[in-house]
PDB file of C-alpha atoms and ligand atoms in Angstrom:
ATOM      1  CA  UNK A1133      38.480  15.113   9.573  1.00  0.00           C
ATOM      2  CA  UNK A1134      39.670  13.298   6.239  1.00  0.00           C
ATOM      3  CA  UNK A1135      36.809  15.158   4.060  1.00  0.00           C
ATOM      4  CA  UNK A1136      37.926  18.323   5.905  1.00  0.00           C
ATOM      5  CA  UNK A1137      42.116  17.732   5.473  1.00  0.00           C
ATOM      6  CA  UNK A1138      41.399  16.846   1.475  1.00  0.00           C
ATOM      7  CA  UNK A1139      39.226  19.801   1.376  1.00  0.00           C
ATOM      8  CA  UNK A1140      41.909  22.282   2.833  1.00  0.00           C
ATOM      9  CA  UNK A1141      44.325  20.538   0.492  1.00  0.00           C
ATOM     10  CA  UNK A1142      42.057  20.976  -2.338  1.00  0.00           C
ATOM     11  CA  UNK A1143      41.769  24.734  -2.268  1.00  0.00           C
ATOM     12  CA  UNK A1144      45.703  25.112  -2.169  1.00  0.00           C
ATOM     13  CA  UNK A1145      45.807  22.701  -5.250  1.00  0.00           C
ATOM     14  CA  UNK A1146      42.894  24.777  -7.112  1.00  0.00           C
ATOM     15  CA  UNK A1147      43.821  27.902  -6.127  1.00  0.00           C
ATOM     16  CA  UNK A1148      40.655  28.724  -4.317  1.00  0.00           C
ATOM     17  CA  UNK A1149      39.245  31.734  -2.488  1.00  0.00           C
ATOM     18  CA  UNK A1150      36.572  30.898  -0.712  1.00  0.00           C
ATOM     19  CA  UNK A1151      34.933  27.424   0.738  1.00  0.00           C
ATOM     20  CA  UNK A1152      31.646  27.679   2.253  1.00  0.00           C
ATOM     21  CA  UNK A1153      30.772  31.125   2.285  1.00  0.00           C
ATOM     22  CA  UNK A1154      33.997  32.135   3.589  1.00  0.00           C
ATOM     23  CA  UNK A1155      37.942  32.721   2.189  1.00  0.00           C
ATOM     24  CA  UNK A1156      39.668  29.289   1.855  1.00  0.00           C
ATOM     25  CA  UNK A1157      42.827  28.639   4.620  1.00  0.00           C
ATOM     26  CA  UNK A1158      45.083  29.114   1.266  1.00  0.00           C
ATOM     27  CA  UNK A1159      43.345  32.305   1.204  1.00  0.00           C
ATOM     28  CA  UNK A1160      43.798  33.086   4.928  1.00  0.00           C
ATOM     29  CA  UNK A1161      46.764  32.259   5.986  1.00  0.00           C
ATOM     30  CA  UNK A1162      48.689  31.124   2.829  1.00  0.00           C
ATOM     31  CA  UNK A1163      49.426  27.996   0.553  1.00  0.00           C
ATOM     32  CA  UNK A1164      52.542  26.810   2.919  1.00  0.00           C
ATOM     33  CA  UNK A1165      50.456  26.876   6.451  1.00  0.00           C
ATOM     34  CA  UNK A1166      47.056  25.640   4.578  1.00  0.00           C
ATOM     35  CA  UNK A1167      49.069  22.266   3.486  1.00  0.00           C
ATOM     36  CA  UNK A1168      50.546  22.387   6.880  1.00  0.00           C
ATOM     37  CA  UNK A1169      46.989  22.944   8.638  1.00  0.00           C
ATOM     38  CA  UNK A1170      45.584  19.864   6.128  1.00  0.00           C
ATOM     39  CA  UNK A1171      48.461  17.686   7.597  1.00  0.00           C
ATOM     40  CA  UNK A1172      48.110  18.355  11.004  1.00  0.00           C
ATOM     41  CA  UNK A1173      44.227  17.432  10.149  1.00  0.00           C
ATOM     42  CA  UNK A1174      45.350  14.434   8.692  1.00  0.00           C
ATOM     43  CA  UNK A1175      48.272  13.551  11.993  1.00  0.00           C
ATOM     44  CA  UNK A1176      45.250  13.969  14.453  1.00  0.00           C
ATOM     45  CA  UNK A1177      43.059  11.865  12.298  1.00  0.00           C
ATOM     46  CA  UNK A1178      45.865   8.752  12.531  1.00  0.00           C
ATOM     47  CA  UNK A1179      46.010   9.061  16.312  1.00  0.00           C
ATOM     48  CA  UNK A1180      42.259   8.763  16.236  1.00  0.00           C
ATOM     49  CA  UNK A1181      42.048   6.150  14.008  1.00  0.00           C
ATOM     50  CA  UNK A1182      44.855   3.834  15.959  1.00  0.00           C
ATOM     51  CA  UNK A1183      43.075   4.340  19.771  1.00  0.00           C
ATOM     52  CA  UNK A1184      40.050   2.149  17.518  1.00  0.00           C
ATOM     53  CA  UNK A1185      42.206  -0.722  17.969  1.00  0.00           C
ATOM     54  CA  UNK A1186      40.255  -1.995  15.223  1.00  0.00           C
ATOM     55  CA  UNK A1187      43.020  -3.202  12.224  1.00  0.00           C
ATOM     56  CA  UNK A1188      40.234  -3.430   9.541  1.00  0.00           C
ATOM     57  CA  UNK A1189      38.485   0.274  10.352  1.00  0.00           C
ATOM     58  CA  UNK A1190      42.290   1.189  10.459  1.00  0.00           C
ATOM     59  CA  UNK A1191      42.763  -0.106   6.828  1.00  0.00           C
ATOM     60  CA  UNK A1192      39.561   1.016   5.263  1.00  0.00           C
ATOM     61  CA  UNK A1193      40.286   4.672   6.633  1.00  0.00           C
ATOM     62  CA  UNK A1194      43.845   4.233   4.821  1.00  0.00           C
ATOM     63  CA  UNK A1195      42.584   3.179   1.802  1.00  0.00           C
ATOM     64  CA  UNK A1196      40.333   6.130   1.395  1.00  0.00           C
ATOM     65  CA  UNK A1197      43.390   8.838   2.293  1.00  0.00           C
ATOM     66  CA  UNK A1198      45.195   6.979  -0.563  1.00  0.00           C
ATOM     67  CA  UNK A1199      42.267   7.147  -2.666  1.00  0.00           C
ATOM     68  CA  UNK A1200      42.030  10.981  -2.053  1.00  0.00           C
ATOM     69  CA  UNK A1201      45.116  11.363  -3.424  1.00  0.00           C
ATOM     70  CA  UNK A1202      44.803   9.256  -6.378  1.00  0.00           C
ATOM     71  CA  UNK A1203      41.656  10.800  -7.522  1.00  0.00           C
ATOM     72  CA  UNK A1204      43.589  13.858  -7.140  1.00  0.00           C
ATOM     73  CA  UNK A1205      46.125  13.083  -9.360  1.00  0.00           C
ATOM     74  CA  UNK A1206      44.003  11.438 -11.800  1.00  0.00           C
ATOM     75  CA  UNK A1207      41.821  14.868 -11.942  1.00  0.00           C
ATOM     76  CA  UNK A1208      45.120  16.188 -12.779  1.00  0.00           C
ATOM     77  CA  UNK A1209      45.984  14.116 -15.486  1.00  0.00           C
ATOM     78  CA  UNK A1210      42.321  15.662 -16.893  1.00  0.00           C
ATOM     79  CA  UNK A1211      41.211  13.035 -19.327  1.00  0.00           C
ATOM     80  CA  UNK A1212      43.505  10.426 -20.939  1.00  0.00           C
ATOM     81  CA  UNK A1213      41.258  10.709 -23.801  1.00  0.00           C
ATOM     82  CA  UNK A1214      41.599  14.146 -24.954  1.00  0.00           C
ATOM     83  CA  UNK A1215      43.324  13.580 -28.685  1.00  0.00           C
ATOM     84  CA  UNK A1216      40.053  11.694 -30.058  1.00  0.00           C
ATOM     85  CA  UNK A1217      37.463  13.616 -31.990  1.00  0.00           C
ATOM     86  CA  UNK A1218      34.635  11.955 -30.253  1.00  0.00           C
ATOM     87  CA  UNK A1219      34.086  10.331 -26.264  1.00  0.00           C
ATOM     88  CA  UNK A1220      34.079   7.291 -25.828  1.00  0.00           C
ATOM     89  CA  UNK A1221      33.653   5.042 -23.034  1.00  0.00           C
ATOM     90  CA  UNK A1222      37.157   4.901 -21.565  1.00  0.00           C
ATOM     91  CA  UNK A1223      36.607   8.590 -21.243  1.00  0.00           C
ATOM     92  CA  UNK A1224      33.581   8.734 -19.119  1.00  0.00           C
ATOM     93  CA  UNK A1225      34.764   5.594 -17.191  1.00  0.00           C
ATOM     94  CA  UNK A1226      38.232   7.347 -16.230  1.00  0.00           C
ATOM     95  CA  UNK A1227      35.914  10.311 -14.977  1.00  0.00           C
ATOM     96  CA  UNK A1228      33.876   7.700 -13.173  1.00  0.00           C
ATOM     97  CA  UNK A1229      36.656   5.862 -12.135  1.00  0.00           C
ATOM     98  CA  UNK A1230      38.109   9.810 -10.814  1.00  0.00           C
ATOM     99  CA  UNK A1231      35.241  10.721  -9.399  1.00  0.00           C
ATOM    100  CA  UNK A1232      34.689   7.376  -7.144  1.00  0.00           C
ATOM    101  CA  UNK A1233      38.288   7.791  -5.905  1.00  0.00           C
ATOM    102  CA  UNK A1234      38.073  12.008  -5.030  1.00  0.00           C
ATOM    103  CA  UNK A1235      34.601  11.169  -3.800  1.00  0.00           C
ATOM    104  CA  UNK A1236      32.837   8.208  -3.288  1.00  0.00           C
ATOM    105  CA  UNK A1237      35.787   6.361  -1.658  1.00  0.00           C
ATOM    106  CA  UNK A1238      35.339   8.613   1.569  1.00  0.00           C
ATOM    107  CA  UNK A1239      31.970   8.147   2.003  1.00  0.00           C
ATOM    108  CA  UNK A1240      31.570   4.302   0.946  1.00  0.00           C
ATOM    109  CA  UNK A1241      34.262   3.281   3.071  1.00  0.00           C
ATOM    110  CA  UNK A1242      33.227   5.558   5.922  1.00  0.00           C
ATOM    111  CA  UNK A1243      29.672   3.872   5.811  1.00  0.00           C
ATOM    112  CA  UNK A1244      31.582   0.118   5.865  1.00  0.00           C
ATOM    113  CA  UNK A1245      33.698   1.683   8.634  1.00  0.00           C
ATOM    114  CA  UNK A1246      30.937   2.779  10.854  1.00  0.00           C
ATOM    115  CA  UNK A1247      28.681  -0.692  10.080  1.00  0.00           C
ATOM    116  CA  UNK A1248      31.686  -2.972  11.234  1.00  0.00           C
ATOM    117  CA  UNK A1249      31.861  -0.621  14.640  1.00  0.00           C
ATOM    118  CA  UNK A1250      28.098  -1.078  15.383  1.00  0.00           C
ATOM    119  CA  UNK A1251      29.275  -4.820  15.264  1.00  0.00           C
ATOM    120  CA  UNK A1252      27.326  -5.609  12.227  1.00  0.00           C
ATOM    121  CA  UNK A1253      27.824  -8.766  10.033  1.00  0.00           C
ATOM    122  CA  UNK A1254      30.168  -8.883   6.968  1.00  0.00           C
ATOM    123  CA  UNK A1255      26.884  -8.749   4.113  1.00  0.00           C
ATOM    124  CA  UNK A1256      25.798  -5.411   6.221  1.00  0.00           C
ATOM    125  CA  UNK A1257      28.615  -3.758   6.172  1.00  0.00           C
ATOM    126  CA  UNK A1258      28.726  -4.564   2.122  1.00  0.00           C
ATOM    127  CA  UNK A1259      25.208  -2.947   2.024  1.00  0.00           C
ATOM    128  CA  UNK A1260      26.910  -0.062   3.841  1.00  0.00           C
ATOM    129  CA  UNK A1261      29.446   0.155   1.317  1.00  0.00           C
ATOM    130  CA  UNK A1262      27.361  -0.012  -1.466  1.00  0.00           C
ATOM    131  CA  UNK A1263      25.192   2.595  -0.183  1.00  0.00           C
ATOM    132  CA  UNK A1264      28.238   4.713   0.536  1.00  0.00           C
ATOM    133  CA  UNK A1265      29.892   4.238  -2.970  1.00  0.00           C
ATOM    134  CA  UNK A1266      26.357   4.865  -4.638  1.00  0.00           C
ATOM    135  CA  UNK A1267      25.399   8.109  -2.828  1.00  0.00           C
ATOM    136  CA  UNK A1268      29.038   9.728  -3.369  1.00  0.00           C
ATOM    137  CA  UNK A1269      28.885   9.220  -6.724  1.00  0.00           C
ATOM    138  CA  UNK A1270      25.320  11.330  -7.077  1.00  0.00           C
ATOM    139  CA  UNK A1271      27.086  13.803  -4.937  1.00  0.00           C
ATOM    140  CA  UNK A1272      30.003  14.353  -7.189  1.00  0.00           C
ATOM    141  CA  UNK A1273      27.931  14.290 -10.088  1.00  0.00           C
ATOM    142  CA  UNK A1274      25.416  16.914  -8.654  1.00  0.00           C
ATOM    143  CA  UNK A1275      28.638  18.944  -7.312  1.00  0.00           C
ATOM    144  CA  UNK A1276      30.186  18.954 -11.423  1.00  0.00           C
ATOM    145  CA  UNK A1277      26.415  19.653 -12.787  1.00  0.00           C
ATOM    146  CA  UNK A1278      26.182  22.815  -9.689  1.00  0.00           C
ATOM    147  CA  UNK A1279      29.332  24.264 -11.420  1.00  0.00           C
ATOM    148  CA  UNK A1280      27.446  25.173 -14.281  1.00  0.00           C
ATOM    149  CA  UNK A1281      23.964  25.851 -12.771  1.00  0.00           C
ATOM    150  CA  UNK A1282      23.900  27.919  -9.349  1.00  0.00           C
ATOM    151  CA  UNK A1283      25.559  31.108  -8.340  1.00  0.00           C
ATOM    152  CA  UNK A1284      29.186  32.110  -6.347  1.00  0.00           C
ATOM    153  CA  UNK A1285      26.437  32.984  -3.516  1.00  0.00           C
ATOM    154  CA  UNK A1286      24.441  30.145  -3.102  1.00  0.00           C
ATOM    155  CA  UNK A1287      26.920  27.579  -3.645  1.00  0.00           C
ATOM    156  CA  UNK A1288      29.782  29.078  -0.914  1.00  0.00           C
ATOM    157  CA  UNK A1289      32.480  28.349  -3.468  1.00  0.00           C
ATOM    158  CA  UNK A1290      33.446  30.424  -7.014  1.00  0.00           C
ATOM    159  CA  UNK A1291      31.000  28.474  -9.402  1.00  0.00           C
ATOM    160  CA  UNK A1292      32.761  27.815 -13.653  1.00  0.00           C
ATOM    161  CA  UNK A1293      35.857  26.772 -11.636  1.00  0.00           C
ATOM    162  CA  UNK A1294      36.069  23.288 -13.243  1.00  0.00           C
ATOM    163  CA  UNK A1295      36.380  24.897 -17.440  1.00  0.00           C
ATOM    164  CA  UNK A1296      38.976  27.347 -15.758  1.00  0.00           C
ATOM    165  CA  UNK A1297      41.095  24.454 -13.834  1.00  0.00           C
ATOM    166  CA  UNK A1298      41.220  22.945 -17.314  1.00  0.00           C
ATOM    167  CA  UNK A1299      38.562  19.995 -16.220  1.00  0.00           C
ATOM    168  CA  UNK A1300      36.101  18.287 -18.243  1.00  0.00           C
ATOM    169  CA  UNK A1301      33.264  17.088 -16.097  1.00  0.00           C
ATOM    170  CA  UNK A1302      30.050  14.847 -16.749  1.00  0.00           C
ATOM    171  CA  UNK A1303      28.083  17.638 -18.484  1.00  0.00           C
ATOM    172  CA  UNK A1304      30.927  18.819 -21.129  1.00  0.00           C
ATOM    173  CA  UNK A1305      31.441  15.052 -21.733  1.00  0.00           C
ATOM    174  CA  UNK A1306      27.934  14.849 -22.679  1.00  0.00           C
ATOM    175  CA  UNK A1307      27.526  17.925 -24.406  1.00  0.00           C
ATOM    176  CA  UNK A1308      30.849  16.297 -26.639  1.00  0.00           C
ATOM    177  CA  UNK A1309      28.612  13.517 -27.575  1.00  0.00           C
ATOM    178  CA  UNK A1310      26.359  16.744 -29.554  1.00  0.00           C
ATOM    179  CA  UNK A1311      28.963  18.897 -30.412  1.00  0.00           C
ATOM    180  CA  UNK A1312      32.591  17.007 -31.513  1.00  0.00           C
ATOM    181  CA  UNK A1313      34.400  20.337 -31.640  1.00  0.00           C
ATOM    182  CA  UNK A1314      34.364  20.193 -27.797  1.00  0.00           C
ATOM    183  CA  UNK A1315      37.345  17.717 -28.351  1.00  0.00           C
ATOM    184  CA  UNK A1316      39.488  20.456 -29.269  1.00  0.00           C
ATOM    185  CA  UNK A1317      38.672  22.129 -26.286  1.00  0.00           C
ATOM    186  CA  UNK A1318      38.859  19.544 -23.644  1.00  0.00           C
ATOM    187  CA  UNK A1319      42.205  18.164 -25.149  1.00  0.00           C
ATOM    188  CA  UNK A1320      44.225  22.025 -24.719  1.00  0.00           C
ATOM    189  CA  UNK A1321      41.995  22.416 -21.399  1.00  0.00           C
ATOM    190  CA  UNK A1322      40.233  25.234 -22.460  1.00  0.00           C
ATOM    191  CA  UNK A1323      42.973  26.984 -22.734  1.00  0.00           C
ATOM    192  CA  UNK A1324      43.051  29.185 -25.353  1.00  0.00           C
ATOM    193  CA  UNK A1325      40.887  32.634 -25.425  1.00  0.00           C
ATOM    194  CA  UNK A1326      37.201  32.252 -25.958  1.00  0.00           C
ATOM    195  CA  UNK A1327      37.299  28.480 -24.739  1.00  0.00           C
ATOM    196  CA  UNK A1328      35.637  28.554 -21.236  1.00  0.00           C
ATOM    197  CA  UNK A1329      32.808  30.554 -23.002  1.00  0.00           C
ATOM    198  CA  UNK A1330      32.382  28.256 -26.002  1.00  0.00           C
ATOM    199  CA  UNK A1331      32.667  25.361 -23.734  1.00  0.00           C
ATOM    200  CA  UNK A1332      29.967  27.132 -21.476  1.00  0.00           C
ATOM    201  CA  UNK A1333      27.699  27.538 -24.149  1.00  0.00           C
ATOM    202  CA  UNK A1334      27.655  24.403 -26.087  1.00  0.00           C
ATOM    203  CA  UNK A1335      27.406  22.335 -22.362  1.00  0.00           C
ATOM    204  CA  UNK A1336      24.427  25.056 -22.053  1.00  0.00           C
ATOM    205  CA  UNK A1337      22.696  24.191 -25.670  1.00  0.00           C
ATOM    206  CA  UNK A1338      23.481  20.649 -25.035  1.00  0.00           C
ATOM    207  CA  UNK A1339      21.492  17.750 -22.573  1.00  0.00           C
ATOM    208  CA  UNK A1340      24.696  17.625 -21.110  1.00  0.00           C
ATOM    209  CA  UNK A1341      23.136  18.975 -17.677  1.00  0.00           C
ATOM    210  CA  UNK A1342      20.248  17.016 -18.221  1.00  0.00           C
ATOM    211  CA  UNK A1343      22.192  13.815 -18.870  1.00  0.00           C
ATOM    212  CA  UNK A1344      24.453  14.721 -15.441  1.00  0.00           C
ATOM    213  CA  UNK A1345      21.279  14.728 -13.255  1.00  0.00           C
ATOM    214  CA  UNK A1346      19.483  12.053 -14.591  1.00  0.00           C
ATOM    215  CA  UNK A1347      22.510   9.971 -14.279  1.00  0.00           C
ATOM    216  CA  UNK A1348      22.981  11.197 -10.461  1.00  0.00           C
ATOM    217  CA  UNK A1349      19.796  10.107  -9.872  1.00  0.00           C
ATOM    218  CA  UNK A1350      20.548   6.792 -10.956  1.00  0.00           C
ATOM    219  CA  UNK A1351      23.134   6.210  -8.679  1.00  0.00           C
ATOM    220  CA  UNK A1352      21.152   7.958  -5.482  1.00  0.00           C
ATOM    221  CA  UNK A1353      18.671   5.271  -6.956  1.00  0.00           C
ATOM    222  CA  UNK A1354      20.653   2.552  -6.054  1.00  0.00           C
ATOM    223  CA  UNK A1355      21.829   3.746  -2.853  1.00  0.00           C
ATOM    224  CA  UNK A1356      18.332   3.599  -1.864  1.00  0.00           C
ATOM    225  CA  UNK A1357      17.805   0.294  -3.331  1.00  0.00           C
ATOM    226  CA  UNK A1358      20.826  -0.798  -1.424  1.00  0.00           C
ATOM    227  CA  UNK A1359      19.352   0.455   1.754  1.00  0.00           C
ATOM    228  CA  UNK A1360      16.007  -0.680   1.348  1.00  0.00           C
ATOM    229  CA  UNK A1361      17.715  -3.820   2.056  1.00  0.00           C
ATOM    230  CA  UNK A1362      18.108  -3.359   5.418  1.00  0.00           C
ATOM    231  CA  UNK A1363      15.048  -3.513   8.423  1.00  0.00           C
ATOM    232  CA  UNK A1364      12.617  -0.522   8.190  1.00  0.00           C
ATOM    233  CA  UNK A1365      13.891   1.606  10.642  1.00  0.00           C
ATOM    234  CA  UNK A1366      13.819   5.427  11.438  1.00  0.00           C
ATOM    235  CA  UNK A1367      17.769   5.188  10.793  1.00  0.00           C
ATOM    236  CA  UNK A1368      16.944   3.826   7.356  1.00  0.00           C
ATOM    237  CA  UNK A1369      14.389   6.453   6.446  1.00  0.00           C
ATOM    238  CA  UNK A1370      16.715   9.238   7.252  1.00  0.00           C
ATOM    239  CA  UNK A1371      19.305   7.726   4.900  1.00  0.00           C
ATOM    240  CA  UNK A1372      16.526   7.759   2.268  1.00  0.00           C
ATOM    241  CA  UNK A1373      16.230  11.242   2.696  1.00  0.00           C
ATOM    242  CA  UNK A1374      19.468  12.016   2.731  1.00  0.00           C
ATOM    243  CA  UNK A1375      20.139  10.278  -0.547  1.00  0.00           C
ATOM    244  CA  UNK A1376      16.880  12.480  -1.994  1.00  0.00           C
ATOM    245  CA  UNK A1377      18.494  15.551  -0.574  1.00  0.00           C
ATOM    246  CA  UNK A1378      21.927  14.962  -2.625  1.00  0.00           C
ATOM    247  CA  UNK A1379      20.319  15.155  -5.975  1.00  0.00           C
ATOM    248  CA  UNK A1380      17.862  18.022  -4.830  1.00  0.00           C
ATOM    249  CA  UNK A1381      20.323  20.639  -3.528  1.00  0.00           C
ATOM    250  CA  UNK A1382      21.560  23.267  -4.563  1.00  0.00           C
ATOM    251  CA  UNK A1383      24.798  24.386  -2.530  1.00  0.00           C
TER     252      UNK A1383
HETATM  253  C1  LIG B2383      37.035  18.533  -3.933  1.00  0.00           C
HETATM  254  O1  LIG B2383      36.917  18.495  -5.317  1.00  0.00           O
HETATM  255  C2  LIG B2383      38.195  17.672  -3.512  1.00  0.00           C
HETATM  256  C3  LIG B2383      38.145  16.398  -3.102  1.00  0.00           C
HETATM  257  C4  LIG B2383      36.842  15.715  -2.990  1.00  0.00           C
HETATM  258  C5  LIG B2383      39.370  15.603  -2.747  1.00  0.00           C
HETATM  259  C6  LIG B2383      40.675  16.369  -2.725  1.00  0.00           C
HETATM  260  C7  LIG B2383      41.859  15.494  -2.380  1.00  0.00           C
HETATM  261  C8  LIG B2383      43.112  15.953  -2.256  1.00  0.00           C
HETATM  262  C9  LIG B2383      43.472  17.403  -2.447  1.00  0.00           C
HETATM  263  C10 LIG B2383      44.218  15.012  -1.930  1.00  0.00           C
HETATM  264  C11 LIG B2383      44.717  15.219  -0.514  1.00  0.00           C
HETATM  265  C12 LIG B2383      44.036  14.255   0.364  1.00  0.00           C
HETATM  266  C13 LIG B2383      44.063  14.268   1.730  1.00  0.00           C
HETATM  267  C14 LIG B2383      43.509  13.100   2.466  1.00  0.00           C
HETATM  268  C15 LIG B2383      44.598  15.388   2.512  1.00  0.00           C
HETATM  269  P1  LIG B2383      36.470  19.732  -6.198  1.00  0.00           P
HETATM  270  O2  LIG B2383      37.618  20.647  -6.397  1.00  0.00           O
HETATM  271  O3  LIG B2383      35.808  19.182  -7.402  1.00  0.00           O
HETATM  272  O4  LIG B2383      35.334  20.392  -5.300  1.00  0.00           O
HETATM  273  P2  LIG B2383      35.206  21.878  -4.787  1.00  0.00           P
HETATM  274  O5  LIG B2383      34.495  22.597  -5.885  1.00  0.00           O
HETATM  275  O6  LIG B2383      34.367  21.743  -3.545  1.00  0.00           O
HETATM  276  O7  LIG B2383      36.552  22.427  -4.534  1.00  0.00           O
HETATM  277 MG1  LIG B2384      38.277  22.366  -5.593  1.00  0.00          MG
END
């Protein structure tokens, strides 16, 4: 309900059409009652969350609505590094840092959530976590790199949205590493005519959509090495796929 609340939010915020194959609620209905249908979301979600009776599941599930919003605001903010000539780390680590907050939050804190519920110990639920952060991270990353690499059809959602919102994602921060004048671009936000397509075509002669998936399937590495922690189990297998499946699709 959280994922689905941020998601209606999202498409008011981004100006979206369509989500999933179909027109966004903005689209539907209008920015005032999509915000209004995200909240209600959200109000149904907090009843749901309090008949737990479990303070610490309570908490976690807080954290990650704050979180939402945060990485939402820090998307906004773009990158803090736009007037230097050349990336550097704080740039990719506040997109990191972004992208764990929008993202990974949900789903690492969701997977602690769920392990504490089933009654499991303390270290478990850390593996849960870990598993969680790891796997949302691939996800975003694979999400950024689909942006550039699938089609409006396949995907359900307008594909080149992130160079039109103004965002620079893992692949045109890589491609800045090859081509500096990207700088330019990324600090005005692609704003000015001609920028979305040079931006387009330098990530697109760059590695920077190689670099994106190798490093997503880094992180769905870990997940799995976080999970291979656990007991074989069918449960366990199914996450393995799961984690495969992140990196491999393509909508
Ligand atoms: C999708 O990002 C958006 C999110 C993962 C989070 C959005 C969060 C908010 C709007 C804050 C409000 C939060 C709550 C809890 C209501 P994207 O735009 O990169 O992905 P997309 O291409 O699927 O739209
Ligand atoms: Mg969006």
């Amino acid at each position: 309900m959280i994922h689905t609340a941020s998601l209606v939010h999202d498409d008011v915020v981004d100006d979206s059409p369509t989500r999933r194959g179909a027109a966004s609620t903005n689209a539907a209905f209008g920015n005032k009652l999509a915000v209004l249908a995200g909240d209600f979301i959200l109000a149904r979600t907090s009843i749901a969350l309090a008949r737990l009776r479990n303070p610490e599941v309570t908490e976690l599930l807080a954290k990650v609505m704050e979180d939402l919003v945060d990485g939402e605001f820090k998307q906004l903010k773009n990158t803090k590094q736009g007037d230097h000539e050349k990336p550097n780390m704080s740039t990719f680590e506040h997109y990191m840092d972004k992208t764990y907050l929008k993202t990974a939050s949900l789903i690492a804190n969701s997977c602690k959530a769920t392990a504490i519920l089933g009654g499991n110990t303390a270290s478990i639920a850390e593996l849960a976590y870990s598993f969680g952060k790891d796997l949302g991270l691939a996800f975003q990353l694979v999400d950024d790199m689909l942006d550039y690499t699938t089609t409006a059809d396949e995907f359900g959602k307008p594909v080149g949205a992130d160079l039109k919102l103004g965002l620079a994602t893992a692949p045109v921060l890589f491609a800045w590493e090859e081509f500096p004048e990207l700088g330019q671009l990324i600090k005005r936000k692609f704003s000015q005519p001609g920028d979305i397509e040079k931006a387009y075509e330098l990530v697109w002669r760059s590695n920077g959509i190689e670099q994106t998936r190798k490093l997503a399937e880094s992180y769905c590495q870990k997940a799995i090495n976080a999970i291979q922690q656990l007991p074989p189990s069918q449960a366990q297998e199914g996450l393995i796929q799961l984690a495969h499946k992140v990196v491999t699709r393509t909508n």
